[in-house]
Tab-separated table of C-alpha atoms and ligand atoms in Angstrom:
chain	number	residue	atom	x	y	z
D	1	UNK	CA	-31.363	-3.689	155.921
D	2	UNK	CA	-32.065	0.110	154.694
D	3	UNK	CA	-29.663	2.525	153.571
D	4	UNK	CA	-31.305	4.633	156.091
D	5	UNK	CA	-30.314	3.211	159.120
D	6	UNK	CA	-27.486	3.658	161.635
D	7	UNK	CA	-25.021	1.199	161.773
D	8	UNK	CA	-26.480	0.123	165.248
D	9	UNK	CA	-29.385	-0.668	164.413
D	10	UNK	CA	-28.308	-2.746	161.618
D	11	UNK	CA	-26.344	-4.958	163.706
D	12	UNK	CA	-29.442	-5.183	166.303
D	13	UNK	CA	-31.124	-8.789	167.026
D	14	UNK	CA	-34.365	-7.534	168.155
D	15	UNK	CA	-36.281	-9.693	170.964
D	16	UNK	CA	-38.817	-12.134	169.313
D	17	UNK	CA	-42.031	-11.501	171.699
D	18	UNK	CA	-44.678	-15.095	171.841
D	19	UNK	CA	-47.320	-14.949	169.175
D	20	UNK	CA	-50.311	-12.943	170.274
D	21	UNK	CA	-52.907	-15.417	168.153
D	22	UNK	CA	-55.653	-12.821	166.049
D	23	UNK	CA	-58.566	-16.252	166.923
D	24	UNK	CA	-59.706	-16.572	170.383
D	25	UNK	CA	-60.136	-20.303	170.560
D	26	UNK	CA	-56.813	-20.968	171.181
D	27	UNK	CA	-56.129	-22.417	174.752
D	28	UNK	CA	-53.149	-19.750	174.698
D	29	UNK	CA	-50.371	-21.083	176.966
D	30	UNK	CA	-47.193	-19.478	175.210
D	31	UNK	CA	-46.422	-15.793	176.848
D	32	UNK	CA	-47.091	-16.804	180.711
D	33	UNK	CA	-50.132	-14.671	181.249
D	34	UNK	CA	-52.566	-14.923	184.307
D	35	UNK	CA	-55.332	-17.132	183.124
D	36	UNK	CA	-57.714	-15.178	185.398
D	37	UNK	CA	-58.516	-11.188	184.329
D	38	UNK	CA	-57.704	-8.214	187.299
D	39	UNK	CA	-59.606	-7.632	190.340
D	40	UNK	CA	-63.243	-5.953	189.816
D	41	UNK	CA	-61.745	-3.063	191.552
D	42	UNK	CA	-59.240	-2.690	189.242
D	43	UNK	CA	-61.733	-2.248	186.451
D	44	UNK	CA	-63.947	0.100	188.591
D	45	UNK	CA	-60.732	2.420	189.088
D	46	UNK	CA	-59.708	2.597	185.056
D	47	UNK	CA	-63.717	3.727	184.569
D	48	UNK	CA	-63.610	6.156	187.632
D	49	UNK	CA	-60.568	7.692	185.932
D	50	UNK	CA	-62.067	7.414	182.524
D	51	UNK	CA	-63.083	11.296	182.320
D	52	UNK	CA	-62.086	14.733	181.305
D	53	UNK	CA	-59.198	15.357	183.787
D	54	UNK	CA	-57.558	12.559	180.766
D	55	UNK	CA	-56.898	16.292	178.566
D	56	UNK	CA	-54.324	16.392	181.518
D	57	UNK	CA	-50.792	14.799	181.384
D	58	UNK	CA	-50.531	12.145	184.198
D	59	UNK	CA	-48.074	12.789	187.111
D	60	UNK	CA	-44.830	12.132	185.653
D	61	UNK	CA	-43.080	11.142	189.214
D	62	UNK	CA	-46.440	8.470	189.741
D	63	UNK	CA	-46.218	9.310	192.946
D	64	UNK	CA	-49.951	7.986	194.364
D	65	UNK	CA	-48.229	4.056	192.657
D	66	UNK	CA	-45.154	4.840	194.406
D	67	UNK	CA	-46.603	5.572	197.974
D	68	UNK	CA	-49.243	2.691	197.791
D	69	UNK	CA	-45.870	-0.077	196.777
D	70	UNK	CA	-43.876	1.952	199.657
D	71	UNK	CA	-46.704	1.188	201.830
D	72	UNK	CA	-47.084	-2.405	200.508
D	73	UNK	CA	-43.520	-3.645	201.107
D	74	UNK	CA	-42.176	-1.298	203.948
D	75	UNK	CA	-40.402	1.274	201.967
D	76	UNK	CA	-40.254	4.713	201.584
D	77	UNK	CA	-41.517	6.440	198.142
D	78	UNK	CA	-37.888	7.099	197.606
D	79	UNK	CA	-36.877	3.839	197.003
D	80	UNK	CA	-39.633	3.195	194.453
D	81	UNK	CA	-39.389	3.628	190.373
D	82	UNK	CA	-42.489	3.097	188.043
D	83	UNK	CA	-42.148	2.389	184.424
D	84	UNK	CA	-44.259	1.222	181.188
D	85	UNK	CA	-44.155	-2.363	181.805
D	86	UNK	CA	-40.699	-3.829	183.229
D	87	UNK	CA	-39.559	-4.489	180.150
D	88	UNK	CA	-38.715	-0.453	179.949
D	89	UNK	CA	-37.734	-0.610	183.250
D	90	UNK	CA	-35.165	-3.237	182.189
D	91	UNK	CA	-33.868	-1.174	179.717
D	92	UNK	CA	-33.524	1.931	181.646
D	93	UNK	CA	-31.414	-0.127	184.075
D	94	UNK	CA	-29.124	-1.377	181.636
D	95	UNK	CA	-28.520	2.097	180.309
D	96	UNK	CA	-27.997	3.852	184.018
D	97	UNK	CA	-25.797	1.209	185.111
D	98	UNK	CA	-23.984	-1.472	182.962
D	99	UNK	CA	-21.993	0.307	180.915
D	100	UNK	CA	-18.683	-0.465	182.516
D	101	UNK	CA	-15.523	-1.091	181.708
D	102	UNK	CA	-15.974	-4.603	183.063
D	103	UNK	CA	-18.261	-7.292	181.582
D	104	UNK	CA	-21.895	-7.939	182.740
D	105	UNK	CA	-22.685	-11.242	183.891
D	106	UNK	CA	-25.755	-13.146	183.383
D	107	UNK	CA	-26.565	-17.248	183.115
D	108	UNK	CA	-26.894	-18.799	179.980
D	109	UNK	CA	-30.448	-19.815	180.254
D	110	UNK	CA	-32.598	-16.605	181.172
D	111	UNK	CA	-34.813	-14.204	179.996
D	112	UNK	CA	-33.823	-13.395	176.078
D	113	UNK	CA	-34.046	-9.712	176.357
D	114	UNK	CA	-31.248	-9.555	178.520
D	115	UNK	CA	-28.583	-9.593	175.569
D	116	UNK	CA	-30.663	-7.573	173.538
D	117	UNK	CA	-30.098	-4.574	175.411
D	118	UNK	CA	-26.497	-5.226	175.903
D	119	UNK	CA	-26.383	-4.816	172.018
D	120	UNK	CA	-29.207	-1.798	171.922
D	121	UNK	CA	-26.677	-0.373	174.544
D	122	UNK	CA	-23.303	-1.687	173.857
D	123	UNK	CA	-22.926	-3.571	176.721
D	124	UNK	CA	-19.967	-6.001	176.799
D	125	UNK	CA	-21.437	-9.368	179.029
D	126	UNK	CA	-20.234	-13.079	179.683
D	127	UNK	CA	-22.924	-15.639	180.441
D	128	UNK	CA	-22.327	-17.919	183.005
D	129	UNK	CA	-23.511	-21.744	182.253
D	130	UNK	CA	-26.034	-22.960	184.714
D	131	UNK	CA	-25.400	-26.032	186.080
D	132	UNK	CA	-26.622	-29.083	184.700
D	133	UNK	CA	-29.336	-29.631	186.451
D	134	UNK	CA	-30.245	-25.609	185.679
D	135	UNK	CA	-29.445	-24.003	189.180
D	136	UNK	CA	-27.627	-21.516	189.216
D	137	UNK	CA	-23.793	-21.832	191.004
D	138	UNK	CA	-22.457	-18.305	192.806
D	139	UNK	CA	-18.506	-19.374	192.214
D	140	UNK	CA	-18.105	-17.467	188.707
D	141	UNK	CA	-20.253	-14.966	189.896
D	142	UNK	CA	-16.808	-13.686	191.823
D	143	UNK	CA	-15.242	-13.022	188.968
D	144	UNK	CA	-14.515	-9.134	188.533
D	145	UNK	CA	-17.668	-7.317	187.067
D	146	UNK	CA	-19.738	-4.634	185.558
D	147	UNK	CA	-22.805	-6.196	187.087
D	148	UNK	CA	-25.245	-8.697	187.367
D	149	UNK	CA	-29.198	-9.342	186.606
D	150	UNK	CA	-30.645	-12.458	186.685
D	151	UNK	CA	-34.357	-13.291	186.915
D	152	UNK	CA	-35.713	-15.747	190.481
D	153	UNK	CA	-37.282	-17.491	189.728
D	154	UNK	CA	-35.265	-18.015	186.494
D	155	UNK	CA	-37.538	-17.911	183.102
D	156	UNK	CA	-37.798	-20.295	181.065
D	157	UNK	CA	-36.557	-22.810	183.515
D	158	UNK	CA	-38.933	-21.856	186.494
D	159	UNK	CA	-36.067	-22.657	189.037
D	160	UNK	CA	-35.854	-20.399	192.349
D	161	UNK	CA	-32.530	-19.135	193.948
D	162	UNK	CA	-32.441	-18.985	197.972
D	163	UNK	CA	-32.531	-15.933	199.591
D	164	UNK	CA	-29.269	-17.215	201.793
D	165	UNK	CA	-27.664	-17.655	198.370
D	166	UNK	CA	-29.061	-13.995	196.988
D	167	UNK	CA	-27.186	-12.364	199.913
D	168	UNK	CA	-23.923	-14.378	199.331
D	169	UNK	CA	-24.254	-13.262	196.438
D	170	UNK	CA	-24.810	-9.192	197.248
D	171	UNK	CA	-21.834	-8.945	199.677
D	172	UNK	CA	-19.706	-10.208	197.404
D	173	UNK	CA	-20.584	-7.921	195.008
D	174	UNK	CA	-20.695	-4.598	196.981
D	175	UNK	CA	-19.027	-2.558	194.255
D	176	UNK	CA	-21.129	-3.703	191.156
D	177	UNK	CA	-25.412	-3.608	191.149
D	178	UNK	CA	-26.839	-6.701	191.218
D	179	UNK	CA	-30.600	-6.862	189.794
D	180	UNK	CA	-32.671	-9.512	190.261
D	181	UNK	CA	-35.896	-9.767	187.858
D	182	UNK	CA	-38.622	-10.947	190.250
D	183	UNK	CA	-41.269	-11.070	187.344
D	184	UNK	CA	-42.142	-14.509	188.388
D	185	UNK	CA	-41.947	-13.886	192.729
D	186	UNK	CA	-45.461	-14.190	194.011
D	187	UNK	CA	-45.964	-17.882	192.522
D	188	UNK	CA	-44.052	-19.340	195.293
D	189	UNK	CA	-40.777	-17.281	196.177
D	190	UNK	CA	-39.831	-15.128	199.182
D	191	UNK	CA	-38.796	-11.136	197.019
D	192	UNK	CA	-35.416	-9.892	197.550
D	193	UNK	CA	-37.397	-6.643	198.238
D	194	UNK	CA	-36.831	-7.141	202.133
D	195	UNK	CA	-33.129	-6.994	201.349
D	196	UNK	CA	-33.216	-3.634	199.802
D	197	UNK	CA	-32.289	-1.363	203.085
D	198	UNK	CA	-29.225	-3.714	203.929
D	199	UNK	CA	-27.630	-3.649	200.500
D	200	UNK	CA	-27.587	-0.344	198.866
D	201	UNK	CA	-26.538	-2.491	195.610
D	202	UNK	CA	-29.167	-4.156	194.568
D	203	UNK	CA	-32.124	-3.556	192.228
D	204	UNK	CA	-35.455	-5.514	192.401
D	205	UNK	CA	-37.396	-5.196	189.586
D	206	UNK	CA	-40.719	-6.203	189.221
D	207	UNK	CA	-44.082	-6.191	186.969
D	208	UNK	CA	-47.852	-6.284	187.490
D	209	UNK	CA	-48.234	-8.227	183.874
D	210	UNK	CA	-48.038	-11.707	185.360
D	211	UNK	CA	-49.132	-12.161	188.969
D	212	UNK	CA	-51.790	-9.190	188.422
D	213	UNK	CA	-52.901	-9.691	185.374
D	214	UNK	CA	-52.512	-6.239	184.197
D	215	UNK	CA	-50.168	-7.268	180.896
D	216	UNK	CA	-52.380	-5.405	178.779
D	217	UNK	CA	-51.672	-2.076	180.837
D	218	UNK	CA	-47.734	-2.075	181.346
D	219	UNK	CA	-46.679	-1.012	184.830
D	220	UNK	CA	-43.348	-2.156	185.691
D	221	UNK	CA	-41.106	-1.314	189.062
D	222	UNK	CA	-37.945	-1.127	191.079
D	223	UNK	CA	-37.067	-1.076	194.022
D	224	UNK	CA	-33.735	-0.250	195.968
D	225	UNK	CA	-31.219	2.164	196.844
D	226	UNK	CA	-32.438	6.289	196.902
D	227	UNK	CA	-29.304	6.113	194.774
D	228	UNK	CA	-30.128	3.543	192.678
D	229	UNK	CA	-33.640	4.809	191.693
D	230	UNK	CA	-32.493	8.663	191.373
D	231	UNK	CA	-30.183	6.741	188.442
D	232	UNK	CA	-33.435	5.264	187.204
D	233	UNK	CA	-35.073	8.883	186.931
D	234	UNK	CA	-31.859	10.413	185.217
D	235	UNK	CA	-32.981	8.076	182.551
D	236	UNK	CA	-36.633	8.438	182.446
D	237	UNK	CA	-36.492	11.792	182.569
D	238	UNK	CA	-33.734	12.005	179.175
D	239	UNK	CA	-36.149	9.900	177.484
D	240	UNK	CA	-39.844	9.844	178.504
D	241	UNK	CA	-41.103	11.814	181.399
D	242	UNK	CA	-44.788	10.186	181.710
D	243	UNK	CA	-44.271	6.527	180.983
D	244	UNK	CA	-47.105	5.060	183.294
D	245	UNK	CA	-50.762	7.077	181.680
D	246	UNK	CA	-53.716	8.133	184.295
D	247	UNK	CA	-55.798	4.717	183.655
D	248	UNK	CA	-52.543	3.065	184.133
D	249	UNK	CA	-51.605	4.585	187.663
D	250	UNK	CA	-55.066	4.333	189.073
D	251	UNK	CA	-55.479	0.607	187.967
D	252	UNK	CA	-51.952	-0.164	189.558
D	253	UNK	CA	-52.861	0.798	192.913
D	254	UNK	CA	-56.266	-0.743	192.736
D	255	UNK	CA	-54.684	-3.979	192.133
D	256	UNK	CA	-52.401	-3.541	194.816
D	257	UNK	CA	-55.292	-2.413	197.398
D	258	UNK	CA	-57.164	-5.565	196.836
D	259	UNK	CA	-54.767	-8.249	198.508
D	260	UNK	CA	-57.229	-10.865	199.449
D	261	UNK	CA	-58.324	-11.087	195.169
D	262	UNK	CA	-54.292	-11.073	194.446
D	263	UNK	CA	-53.508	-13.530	196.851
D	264	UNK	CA	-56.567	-16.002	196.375
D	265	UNK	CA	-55.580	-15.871	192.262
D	266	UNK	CA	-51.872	-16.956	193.022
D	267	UNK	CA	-52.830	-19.467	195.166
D	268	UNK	CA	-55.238	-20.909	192.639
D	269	UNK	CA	-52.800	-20.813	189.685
D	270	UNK	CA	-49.694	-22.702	192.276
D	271	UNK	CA	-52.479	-25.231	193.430
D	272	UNK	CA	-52.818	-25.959	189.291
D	273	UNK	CA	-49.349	-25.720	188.422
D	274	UNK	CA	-48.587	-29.072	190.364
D	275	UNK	CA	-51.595	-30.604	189.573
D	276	UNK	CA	-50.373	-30.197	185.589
D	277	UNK	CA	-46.684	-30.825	186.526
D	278	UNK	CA	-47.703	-34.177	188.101
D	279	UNK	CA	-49.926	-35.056	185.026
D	280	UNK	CA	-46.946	-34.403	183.005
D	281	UNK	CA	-45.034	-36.151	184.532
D	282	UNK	CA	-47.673	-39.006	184.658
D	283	UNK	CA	-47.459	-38.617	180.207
D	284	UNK	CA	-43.427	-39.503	180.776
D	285	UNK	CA	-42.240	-36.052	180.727
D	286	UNK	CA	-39.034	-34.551	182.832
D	287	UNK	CA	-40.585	-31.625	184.271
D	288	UNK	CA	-38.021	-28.809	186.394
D	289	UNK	CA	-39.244	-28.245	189.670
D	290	UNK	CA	-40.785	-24.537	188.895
D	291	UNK	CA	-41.173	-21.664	191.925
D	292	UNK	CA	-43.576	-19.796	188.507
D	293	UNK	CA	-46.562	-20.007	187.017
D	294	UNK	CA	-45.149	-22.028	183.589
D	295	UNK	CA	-43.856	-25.362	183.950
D	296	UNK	CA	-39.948	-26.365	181.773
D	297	UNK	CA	-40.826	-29.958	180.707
D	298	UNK	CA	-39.614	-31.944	178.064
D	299	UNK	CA	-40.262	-35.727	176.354
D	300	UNK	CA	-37.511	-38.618	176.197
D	301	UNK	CA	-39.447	-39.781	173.094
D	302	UNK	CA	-40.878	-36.835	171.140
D	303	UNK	CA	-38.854	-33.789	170.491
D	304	UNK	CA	-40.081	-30.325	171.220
D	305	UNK	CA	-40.659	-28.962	168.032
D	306	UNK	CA	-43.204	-31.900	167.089
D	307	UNK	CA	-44.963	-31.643	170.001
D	308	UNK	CA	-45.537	-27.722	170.163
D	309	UNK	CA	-46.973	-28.532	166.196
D	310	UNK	CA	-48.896	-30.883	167.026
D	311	UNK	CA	-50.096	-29.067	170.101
D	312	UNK	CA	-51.240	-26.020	167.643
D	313	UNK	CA	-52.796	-28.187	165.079
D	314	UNK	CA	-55.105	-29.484	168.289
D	315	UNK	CA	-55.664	-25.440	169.440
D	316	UNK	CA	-53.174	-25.681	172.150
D	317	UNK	CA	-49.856	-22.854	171.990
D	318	UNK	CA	-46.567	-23.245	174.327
D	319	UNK	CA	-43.616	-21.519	174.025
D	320	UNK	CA	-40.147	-23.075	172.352
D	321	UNK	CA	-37.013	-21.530	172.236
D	322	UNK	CA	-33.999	-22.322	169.472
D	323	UNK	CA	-31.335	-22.606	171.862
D	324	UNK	CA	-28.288	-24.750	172.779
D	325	UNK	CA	-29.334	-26.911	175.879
D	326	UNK	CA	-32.819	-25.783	176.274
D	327	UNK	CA	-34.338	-26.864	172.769
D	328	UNK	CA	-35.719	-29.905	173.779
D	329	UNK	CA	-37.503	-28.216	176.462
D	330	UNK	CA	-41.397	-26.269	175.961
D	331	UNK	CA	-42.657	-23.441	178.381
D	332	UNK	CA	-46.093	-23.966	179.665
D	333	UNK	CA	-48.372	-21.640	181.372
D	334	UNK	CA	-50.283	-23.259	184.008
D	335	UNK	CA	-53.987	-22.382	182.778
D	336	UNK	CA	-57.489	-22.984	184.356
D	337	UNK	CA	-58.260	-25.837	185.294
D	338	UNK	CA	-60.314	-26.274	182.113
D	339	UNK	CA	-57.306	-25.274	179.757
D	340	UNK	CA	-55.069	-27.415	181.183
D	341	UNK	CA	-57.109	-30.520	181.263
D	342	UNK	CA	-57.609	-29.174	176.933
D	343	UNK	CA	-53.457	-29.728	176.872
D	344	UNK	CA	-53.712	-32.922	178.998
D	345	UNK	CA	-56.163	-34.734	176.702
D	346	UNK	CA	-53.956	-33.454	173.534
D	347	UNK	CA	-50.957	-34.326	174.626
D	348	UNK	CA	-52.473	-37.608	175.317
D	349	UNK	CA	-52.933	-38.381	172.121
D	350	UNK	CA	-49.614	-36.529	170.629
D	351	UNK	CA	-47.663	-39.162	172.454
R	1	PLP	C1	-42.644	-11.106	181.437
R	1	PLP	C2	-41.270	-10.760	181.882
R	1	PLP	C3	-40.823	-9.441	181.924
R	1	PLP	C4	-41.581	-8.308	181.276
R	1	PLP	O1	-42.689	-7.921	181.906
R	1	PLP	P1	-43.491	-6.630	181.434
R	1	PLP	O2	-43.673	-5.893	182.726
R	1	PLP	O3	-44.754	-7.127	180.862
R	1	PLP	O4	-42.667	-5.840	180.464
R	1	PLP	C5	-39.582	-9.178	182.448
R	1	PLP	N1	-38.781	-10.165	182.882
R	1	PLP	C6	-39.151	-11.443	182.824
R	1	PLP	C7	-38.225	-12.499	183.302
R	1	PLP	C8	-40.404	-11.785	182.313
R	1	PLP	O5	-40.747	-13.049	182.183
């Protein structure tokens, strides 16, 4: 606490992000990174760009990014929005449209920066218990609202929602936005993107940190309704008018130009996911059936907490959260093949 600052940010909970270890020799399996690095075409465009037109400000619309993910999924450049890293696009969204008189609703269980913006914002929300088995059940989500976000698949749990249940889900809701946080999408799901003409209520958001391995570079989107992403802009443009810089823009649609590299490095990280969620299982752990690339697992015997120590101690970081119903559980990112075979044989010997 200072005596110099507002009372809102003195009540704020900030979002803890995963440790970003200073050594290198950590097998680091905490923040669900891609284990392999961008396409070579990627880096080719960030040195191509790498010259003097950077004493220029970038093109604060991005439109080249938003005409090459228009092209990608069938959309019009209209119906695009770029921001630094979907994280700010998150928080642009919760700004333009959930502060309503009526709560936001969310599941218990989900990403952890969801709350934190109702508080940066003043959001009023209810969370809505997933079941027990962690799906997620559309009855509560009837309930009057002020909107709804949820991430498919879910994080940390890894669980995917159908895209039958998605649409129940949007015609119900016809007079609130529903946003669905496809950070996760390409390791297995079918992206709510295709829905976008049909419902002029709902917001898919996603991020070229995971599936793309661009984390380092922070290019975030949505996608939906002209009206929905001219709400987006209102936003961007009140508080940062170039949020995506030249490298940024011309690595982003690189990555997206090289299909065959994306989809050949998703493949390869789903193929090891259930290898390493039937060698956990083979260890004695319960391990949620996960549509991502980390894997929810936890131990009848050992709790969580011991075993993510014990994991560092042997060079090995996963990802625990302190929370009611989920703190027995660790988040693993599914490796190489070579990393996780490094948490195999410690985990071995942990239990
Ligand atoms: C990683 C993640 C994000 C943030 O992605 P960035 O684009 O790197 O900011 C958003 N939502 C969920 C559910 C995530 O797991």
């Amino acid at each position: 606490m200072s005596r110099y600052w507002s009372p809102t940010i003195s009540q704020l909970s900030p979002y803890i992000p995963g440790e970003q270890p200073k050594v290198d020799n950590l097998v680091k399996l905490n923040t669900n990174e891609n284990p392999y690095g961008p396409s070579p075409r990627v880096i080719e465009a960030i040195r191509g760009s790498a010259d003097d037109s950077l004493r220029l400000y970038p093109d604060p619309t991005s439109t080249g990014l938003r005409e090459t993910v228009a092209d990608y999924y069938s959309l019009t450049p209209e119906q695009v929005f770029i921001g630094n890293g979907s994280d700010e696009v998150l928080a642009h969204t919760f700004f333009a449209f959930f502060q309503q008189s009526r709560p936001l609703l969310f599941p218990d269980i989900t990403y952890s920066f969801y709350p934190v913006y109702c508080s940066l914002y003043g959001i009023d929300y209810r969370t809505i218990p997933l079941e027990e088995d962690f799906t997620l059940n559309l009855g509560p989500y009837t309930q009057a609202n002020g909107g709804i976000i949820f991430a498919n698949p879910n994080a940390p749990t890894g669980c995917l929602l159908s895209r039958e249940k998605i649409e129940q889900l949007l015609s119900h809701n016809s007079d609130s936005v529903v946003v669905i946080d496809e950070a996760y999408i390409d390791f297995g799901g079918d992206s709510a993107v295709k829905l976008v003409d049909n419902y002029p209520n709902l917001l898919v958001i996603q991020t070229l940190s995971k599936s793309r391995s661009l984390a380092g570079l922070r290019i975030g989107l949505a996608m939906g309704s002209r009206d929905l992403i001219d709400g987006l802009v209102r936003v961007k443009d009140s508080f940062n008018s170039y949020p995506i810089d030249r490298l940024a823009e011309a690595a982003a649609i690189a990555a997206y130009k090289d299909d065959t590299f994306f989809k050949k490095i998703c493949l390869r990280i789903i193929e090891s996911r259930e290898r390493l969620n039937a060698n956990l299982q083979a260890l004695g752990f319960q391990v949620l059936p996960s549509k991502a690339n980390f894997l929810f697992a936890s131990h009848p015997k050992l709790d969580a907490l011991t075993i993510a120590a014990r994991l560092r101690s042997e060079g090995v970081i996963v990802r625990h959260f302190k929370q009611s119903r989920v703190e027995n559980y660790l988040r693993i990112t599914v490796g190489t093949p070579i990393q996780n075979e490094r948490l195999i044989t410690a985990l071995k010997q942990i239990i």
